[in-house]
PDB file of C-alpha atoms and ligand atoms in Angstrom:
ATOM      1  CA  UNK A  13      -4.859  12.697  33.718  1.00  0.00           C
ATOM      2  CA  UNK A  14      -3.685   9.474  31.985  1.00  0.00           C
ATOM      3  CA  UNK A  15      -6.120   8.457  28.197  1.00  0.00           C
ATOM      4  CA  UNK A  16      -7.782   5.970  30.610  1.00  0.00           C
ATOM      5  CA  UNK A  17     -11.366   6.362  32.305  1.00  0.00           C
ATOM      6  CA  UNK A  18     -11.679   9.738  34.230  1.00  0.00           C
ATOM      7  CA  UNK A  19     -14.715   9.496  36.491  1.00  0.00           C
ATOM      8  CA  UNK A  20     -17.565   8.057  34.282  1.00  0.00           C
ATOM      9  CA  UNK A  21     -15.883   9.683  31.118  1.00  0.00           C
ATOM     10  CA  UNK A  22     -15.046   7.028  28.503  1.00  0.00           C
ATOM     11  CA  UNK A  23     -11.667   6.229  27.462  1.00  0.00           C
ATOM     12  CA  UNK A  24     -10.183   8.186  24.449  1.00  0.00           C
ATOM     13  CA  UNK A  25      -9.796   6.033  21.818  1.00  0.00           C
ATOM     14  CA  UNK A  26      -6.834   6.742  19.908  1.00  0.00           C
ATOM     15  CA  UNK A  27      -7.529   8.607  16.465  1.00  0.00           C
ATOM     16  CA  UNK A  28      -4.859   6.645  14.022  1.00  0.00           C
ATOM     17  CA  UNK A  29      -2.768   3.533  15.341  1.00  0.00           C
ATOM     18  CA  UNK A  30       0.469   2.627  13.041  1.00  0.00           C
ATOM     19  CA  UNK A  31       1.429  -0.831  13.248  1.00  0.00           C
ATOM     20  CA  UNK A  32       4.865  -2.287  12.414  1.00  0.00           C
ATOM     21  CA  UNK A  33       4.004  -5.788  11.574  1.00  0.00           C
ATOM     22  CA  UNK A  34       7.009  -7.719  12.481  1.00  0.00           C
ATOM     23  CA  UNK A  35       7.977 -11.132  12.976  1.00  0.00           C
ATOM     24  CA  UNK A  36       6.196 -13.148  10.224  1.00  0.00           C
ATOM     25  CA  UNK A  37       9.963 -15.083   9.470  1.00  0.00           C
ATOM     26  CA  UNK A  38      10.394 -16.214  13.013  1.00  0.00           C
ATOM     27  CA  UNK A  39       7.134 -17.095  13.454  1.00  0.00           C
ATOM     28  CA  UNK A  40       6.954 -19.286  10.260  1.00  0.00           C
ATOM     29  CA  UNK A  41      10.686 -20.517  11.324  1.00  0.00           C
ATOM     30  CA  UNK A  42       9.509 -21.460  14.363  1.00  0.00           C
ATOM     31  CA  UNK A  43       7.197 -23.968  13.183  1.00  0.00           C
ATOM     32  CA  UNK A  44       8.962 -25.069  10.621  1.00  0.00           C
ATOM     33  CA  UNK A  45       7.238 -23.404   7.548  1.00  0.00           C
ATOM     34  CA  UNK A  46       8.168 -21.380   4.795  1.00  0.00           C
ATOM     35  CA  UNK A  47       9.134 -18.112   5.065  1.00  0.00           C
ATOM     36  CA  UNK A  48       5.788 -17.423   3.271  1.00  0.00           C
ATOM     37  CA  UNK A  49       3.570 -19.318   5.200  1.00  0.00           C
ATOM     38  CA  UNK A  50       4.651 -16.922   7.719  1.00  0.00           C
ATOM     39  CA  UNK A  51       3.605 -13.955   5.336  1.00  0.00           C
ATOM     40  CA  UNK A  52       0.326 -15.772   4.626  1.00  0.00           C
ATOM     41  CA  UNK A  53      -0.572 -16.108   8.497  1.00  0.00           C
ATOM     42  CA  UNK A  54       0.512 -12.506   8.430  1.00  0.00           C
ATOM     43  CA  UNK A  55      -1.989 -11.092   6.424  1.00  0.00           C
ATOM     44  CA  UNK A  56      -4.267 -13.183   7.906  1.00  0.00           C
ATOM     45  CA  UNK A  57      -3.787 -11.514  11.182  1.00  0.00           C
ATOM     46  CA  UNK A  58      -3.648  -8.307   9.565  1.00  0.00           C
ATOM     47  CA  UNK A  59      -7.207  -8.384   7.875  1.00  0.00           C
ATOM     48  CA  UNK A  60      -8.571  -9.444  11.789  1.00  0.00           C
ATOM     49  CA  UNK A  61      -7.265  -6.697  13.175  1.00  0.00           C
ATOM     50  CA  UNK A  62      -8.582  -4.344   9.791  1.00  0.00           C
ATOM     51  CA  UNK A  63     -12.044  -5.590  11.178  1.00  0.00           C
ATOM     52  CA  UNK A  64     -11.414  -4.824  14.458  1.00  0.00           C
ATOM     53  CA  UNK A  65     -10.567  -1.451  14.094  1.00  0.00           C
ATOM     54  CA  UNK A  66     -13.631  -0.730  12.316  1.00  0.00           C
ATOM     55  CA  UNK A  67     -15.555  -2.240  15.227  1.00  0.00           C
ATOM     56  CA  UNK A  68     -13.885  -0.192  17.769  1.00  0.00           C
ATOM     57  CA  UNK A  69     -14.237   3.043  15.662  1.00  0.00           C
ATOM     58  CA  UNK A  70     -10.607   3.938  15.425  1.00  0.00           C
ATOM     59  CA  UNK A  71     -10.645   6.084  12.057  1.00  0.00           C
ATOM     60  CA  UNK A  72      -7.072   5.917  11.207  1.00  0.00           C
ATOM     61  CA  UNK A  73      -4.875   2.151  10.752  1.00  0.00           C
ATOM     62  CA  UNK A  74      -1.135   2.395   8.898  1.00  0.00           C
ATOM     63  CA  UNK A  75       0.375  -0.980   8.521  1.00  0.00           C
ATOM     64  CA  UNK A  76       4.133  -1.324   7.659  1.00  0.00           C
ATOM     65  CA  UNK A  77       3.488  -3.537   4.988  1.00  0.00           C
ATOM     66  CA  UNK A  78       6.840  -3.135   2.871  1.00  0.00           C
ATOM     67  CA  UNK A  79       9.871  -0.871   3.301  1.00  0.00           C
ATOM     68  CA  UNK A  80      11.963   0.734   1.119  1.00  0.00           C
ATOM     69  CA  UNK A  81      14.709  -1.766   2.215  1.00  0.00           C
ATOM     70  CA  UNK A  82      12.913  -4.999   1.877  1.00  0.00           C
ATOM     71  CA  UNK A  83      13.318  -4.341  -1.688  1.00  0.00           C
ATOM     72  CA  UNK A  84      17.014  -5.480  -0.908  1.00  0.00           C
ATOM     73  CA  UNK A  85      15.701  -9.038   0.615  1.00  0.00           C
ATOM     74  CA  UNK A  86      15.852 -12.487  -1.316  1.00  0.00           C
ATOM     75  CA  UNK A  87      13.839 -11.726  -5.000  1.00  0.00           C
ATOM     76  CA  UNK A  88      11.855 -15.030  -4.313  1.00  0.00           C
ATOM     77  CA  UNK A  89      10.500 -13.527  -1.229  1.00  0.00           C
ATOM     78  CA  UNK A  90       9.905  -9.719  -2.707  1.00  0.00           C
ATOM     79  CA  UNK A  91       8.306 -11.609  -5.703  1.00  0.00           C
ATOM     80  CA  UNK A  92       6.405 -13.623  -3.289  1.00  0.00           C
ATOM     81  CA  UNK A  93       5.375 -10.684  -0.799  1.00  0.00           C
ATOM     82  CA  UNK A  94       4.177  -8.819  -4.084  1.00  0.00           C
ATOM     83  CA  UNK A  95       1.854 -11.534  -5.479  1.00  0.00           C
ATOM     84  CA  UNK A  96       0.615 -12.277  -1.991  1.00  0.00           C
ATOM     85  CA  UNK A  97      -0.170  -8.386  -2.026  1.00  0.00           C
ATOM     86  CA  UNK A  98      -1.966  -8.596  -5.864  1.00  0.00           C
ATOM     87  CA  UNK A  99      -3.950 -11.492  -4.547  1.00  0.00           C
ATOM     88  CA  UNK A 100      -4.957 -10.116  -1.463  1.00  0.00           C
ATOM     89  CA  UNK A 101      -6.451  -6.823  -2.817  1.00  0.00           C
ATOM     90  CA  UNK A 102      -8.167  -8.604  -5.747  1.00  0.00           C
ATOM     91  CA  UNK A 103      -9.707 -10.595  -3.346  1.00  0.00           C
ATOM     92  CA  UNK A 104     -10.499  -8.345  -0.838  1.00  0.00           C
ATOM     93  CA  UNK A 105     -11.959  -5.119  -2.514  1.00  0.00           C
ATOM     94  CA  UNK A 106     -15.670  -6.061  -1.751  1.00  0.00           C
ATOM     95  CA  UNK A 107     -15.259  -7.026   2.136  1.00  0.00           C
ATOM     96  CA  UNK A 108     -13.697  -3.266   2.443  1.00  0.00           C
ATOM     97  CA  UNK A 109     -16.446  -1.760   0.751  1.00  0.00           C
ATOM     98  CA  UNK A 110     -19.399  -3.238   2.819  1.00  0.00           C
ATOM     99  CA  UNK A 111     -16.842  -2.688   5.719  1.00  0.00           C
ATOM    100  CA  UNK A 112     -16.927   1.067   4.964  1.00  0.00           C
ATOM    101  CA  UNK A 113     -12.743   0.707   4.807  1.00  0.00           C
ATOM    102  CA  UNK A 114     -11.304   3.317   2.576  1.00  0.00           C
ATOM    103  CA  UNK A 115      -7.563   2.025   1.324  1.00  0.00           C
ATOM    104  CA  UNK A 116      -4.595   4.174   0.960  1.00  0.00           C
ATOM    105  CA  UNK A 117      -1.134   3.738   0.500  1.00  0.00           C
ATOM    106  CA  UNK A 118       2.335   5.768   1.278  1.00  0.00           C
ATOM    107  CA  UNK A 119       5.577   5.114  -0.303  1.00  0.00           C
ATOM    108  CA  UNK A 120       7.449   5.361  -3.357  1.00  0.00           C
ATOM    109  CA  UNK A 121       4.601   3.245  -5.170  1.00  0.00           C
ATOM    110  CA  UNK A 122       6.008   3.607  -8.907  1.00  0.00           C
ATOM    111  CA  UNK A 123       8.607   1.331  -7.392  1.00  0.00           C
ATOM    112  CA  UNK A 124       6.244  -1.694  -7.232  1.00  0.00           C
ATOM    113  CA  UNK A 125       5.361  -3.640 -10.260  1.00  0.00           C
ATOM    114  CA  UNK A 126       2.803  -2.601 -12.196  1.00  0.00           C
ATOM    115  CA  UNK A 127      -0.040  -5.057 -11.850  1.00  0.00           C
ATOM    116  CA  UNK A 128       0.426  -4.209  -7.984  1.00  0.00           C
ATOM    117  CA  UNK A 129       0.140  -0.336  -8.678  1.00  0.00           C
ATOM    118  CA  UNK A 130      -3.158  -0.748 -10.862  1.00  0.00           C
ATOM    119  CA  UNK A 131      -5.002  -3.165  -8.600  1.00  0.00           C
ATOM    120  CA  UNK A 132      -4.139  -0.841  -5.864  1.00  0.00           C
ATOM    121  CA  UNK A 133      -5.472   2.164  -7.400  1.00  0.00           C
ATOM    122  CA  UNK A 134      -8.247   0.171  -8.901  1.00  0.00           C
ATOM    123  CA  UNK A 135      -8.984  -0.669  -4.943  1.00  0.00           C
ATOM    124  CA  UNK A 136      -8.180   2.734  -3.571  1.00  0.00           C
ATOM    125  CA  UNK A 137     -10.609   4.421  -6.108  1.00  0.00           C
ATOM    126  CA  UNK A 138     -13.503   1.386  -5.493  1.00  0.00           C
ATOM    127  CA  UNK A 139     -12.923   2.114  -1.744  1.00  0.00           C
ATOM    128  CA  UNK A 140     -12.662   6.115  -1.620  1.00  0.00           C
ATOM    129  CA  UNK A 141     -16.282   6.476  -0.181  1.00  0.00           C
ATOM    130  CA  UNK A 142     -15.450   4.429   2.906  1.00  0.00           C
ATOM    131  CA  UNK A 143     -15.261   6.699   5.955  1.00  0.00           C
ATOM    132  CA  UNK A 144     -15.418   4.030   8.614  1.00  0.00           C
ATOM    133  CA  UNK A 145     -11.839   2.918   8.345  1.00  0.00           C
ATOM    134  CA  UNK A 146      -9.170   4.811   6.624  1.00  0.00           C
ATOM    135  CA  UNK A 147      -6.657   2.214   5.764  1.00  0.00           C
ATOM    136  CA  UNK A 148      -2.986   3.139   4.968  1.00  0.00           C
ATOM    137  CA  UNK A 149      -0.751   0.624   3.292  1.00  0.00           C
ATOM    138  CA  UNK A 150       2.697   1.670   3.376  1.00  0.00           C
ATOM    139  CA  UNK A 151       4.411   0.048   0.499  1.00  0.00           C
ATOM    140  CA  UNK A 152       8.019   0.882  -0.291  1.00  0.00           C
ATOM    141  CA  UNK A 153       8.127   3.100   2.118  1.00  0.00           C
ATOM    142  CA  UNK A 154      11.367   4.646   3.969  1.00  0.00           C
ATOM    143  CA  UNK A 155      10.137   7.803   5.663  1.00  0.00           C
ATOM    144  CA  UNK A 156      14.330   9.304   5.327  1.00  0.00           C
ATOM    145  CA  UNK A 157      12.626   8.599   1.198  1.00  0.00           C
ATOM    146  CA  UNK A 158       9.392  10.482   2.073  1.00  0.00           C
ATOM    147  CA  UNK A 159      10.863  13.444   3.689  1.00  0.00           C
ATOM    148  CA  UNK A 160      13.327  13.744   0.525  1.00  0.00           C
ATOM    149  CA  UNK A 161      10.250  13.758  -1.717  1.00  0.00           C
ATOM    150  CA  UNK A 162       8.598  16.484   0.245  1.00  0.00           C
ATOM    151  CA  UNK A 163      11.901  18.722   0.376  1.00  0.00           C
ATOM    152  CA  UNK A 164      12.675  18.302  -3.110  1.00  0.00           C
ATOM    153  CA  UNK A 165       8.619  19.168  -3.687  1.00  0.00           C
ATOM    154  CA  UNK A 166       8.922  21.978  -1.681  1.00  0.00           C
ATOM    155  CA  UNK A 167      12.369  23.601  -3.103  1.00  0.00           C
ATOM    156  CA  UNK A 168      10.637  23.000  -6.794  1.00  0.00           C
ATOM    157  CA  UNK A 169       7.074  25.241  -5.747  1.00  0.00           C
ATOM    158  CA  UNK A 170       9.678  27.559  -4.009  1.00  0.00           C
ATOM    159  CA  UNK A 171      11.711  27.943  -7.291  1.00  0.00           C
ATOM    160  CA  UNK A 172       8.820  28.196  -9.341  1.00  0.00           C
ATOM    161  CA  UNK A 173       6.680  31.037  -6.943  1.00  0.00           C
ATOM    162  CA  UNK A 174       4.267  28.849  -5.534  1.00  0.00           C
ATOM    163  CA  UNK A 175       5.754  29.090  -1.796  1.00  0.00           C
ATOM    164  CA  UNK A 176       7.477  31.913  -0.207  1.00  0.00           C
ATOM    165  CA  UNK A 177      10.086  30.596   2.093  1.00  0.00           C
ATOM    166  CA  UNK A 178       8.949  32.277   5.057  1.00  0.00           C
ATOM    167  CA  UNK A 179       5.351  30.350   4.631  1.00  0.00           C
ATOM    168  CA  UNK A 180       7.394  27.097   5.451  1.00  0.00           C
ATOM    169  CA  UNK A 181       6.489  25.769   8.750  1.00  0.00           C
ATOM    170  CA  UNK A 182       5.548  22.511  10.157  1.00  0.00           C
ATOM    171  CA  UNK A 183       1.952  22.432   8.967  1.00  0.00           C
ATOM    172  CA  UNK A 184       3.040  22.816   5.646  1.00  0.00           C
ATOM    173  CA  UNK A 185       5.977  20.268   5.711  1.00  0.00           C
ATOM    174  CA  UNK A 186       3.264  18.313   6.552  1.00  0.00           C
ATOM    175  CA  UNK A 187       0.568  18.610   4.044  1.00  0.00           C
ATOM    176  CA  UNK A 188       3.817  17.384   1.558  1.00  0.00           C
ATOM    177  CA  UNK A 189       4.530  14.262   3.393  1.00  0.00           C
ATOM    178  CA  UNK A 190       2.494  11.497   1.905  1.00  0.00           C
ATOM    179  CA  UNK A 191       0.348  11.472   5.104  1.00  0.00           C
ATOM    180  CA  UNK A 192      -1.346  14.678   4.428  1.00  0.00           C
ATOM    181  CA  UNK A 193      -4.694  14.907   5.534  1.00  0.00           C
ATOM    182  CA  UNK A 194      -4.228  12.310   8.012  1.00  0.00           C
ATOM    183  CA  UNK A 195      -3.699  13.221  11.984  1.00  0.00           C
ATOM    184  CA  UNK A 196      -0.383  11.980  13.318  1.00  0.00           C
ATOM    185  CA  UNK A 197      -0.209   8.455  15.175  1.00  0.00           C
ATOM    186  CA  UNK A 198      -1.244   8.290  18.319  1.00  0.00           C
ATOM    187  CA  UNK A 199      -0.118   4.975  19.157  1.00  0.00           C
ATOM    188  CA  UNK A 200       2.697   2.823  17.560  1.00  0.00           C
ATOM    189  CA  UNK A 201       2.815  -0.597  17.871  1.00  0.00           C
ATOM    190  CA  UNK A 202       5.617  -2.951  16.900  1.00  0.00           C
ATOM    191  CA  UNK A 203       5.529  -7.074  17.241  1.00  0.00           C
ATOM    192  CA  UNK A 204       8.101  -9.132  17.957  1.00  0.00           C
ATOM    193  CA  UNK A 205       9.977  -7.359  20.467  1.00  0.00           C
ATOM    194  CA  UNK A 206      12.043  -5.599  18.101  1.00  0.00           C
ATOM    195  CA  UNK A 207      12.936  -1.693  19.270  1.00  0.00           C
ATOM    196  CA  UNK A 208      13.168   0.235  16.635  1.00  0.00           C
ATOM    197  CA  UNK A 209      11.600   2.285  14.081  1.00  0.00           C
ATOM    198  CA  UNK A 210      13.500   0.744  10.774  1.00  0.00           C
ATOM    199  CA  UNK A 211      12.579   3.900   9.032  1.00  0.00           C
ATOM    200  CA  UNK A 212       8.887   4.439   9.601  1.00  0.00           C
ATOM    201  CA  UNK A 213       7.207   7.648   9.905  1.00  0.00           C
ATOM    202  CA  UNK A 214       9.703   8.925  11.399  1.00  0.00           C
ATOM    203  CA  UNK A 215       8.353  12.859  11.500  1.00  0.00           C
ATOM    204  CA  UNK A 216       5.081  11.819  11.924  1.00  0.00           C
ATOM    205  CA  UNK A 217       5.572   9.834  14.939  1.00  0.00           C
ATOM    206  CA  UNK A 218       7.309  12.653  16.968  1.00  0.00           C
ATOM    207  CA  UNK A 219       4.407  12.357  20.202  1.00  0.00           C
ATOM    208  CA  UNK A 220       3.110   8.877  19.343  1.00  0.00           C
ATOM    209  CA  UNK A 221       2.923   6.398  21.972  1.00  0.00           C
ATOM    210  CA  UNK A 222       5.227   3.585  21.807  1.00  0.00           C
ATOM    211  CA  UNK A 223       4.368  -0.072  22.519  1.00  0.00           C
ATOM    212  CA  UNK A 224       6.442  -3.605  21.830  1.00  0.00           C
ATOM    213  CA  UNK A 225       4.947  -6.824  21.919  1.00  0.00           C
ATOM    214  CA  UNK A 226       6.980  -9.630  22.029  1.00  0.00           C
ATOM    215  CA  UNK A 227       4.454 -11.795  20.102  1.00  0.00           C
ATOM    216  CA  UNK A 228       5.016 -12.454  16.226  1.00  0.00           C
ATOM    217  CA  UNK A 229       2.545 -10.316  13.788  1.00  0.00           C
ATOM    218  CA  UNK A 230       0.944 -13.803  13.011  1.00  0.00           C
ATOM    219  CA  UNK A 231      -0.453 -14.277  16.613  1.00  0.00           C
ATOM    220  CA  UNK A 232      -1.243 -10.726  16.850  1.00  0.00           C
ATOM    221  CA  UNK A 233      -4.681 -11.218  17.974  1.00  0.00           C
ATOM    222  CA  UNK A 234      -8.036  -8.880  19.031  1.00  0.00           C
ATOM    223  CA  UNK A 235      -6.471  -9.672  22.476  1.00  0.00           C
ATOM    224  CA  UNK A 236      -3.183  -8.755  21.932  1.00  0.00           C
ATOM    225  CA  UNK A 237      -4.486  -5.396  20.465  1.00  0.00           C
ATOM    226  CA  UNK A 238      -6.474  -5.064  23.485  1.00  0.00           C
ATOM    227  CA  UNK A 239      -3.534  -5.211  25.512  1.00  0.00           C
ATOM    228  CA  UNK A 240      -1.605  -2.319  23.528  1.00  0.00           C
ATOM    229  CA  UNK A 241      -5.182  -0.524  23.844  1.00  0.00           C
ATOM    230  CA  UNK A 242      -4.845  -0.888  27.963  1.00  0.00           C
ATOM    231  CA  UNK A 243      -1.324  -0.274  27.996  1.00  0.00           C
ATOM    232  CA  UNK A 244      -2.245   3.280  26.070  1.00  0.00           C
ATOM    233  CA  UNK A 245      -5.318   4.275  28.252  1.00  0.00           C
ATOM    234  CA  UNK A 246      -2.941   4.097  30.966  1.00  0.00           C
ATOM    235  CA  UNK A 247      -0.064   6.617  29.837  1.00  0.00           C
ATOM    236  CA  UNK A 248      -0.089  10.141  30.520  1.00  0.00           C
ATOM    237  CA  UNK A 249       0.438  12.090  27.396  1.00  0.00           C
ATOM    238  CA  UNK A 250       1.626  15.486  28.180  1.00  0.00           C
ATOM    239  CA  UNK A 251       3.333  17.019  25.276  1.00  0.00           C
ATOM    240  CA  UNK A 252       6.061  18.725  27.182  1.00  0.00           C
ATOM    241  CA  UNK A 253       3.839  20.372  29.666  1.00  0.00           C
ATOM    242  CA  UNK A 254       4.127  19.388  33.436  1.00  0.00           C
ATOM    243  CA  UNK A 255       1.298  16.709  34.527  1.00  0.00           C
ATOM    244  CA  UNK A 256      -0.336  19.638  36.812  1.00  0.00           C
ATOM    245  CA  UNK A 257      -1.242  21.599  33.619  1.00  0.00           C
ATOM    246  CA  UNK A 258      -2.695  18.330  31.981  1.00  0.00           C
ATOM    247  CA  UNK A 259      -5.214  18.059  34.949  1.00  0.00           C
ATOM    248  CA  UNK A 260      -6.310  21.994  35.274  1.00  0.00           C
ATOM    249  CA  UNK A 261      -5.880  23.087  31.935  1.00  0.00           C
ATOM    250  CA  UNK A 262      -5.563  27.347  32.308  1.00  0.00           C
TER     251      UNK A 262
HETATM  252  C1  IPE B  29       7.541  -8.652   8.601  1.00  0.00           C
HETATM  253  O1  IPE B  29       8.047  -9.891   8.933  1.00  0.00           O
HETATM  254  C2  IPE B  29       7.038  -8.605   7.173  1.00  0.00           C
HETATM  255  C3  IPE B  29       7.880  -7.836   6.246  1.00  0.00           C
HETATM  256  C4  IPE B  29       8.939  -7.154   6.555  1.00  0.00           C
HETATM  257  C5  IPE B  29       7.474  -7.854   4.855  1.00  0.00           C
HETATM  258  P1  IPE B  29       9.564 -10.281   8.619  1.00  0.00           P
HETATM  259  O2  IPE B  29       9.607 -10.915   7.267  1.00  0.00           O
HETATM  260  O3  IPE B  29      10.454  -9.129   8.807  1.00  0.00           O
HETATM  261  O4  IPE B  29       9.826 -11.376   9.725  1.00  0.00           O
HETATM  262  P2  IPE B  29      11.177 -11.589  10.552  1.00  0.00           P
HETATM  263  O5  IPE B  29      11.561 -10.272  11.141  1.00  0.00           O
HETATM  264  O6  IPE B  29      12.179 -12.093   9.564  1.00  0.00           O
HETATM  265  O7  IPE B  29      10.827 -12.590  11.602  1.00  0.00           O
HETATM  266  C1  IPE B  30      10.044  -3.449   9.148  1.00  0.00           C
HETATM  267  O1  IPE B  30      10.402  -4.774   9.403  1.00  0.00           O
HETATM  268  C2  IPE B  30       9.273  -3.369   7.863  1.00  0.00           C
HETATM  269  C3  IPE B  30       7.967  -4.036   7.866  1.00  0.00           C
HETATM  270  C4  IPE B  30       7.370  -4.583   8.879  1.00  0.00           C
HETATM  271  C5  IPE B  30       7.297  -4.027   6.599  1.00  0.00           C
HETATM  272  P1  IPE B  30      11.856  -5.312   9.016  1.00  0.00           P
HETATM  273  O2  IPE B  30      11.893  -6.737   9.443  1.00  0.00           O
HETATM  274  O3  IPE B  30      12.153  -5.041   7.605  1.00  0.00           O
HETATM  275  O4  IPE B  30      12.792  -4.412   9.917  1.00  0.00           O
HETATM  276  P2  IPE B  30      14.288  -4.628  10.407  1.00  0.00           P
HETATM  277  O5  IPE B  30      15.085  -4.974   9.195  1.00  0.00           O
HETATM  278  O6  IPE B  30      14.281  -5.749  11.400  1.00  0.00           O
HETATM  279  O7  IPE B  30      14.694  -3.339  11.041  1.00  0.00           O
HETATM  280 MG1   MG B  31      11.510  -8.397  10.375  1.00  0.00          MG
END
């Protein structure tokens, strides 16, 4: 049985997409713009597809927005990416309330400056009743810098009594991740063409579906989402069981 239409049943929509947003330099390149116009278009595209997602009902969207090694890029562009970010949020808060979005973030936020990490928790506390959309912005994140947190987390409760060592086991290397409460990715989605995961959730993806566009995250449209939607329905997830038990489950 593949996620697509069974009979008259209706498609399963996938509980929580993750979305590396890739491509906004080439894009901008390729028209001969800035390197920020290309961010710009990209965030444009990103807030469309926000809106989609609430249309469609998926509960669960984590966009890539900045990793733990873009810190290392050009400081006009981090600079840049940040104020784009401040601007964005300020400007935004109200749509994602009447939208019913609740925003969230992952990552080593103390890292970002610190008009960024107020506006952001100014949003994410405005926001918190939204149950449409649960929004995850993952900002200076690395997930090789997320697990580290959550081991280092877990040795200090163990040292201090909290945990016994024997009560380790996946669902509570979980709940320290900075995903906790939220279901694993069922889909993963990366734009322009690039394969690979460049450090992003790289425990919780472990039975995600995988797709690659070729398009740049700036013409990531509803269609092109569509598209990765189709291309998902049609897979046969079967989480290491044979495809006879997916049909007749015992
Ligand atoms: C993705 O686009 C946005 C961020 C990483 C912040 P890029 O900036 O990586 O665009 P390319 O890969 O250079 O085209
Ligand atoms: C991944 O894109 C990070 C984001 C989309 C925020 P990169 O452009 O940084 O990834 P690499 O360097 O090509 O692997
Ligand atoms: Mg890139």
């Amino acid at each position: 049985m593949t996620n697509a239409a069974v009979n008259d049943e209706l498609p399963t929509l996938p509980k929580h997409i993750a979305i590396v947003m890739d491509g906004n330099g080439r894009w901008a390149n390729k028209k001969g713009l800035s390197r920020m116009e290309g961010h710009k278009a990209g965030v444009d595209a990103a807030l469309e597809i926000v809106k989609y997602c609430g249309e469609l009902k998926i509960p669960y969207l984590t966009l890539y927005a900045f990793s733990s090694e873009n810190w290392r890029r050009p400081t006009e562009e981090v600079l840049g990416l940040m104020s784009l970010l401040y601007g964005y949020l300020t400007k935004e808060s109200d749509s994602l309330v009447k939208n019913g979005v609740s925003l969230h973030t992952i990552g080593a936020s103390n890292r970002l400056p610190e008009l960024v990490q107020n506006a952001l928790s100014e949003v994410c506390e405005k926001t918190k009743a939204g149950t449409r959309l649960h929004l995850t912005l993952a900002l200076s994140y690395g997930a090789r810098d997320e697990i580290t947190r959550a081991v280092q987390k877990i040795a200090s409760d163990v040292q201090n009594g909290l945990i016994a060592i024997d009560k380790i086991n996946e669902t509570l290397v979980s709940d320290y991740l900075d995903t906790r409460k939220m279901p694993d990715p069922d889909l993963w989605i990366r734009t322009s063409g690039e394969m690979r995961l460049s450090n992003f959730l790289l425990w919780q993806l472990s039975y995600a579906e995988l797709y690659v566009t070729p398009a740049y995250w700036p013409d990531f449209t509803r269609s092109e989402f569509d598209k990765a939607l189709s291309d998902f329905y049609a897979r046969e997830r079967r989480f290491g069981l044979t495809s006879e038990q997916i049909v007749n489950p015992s």
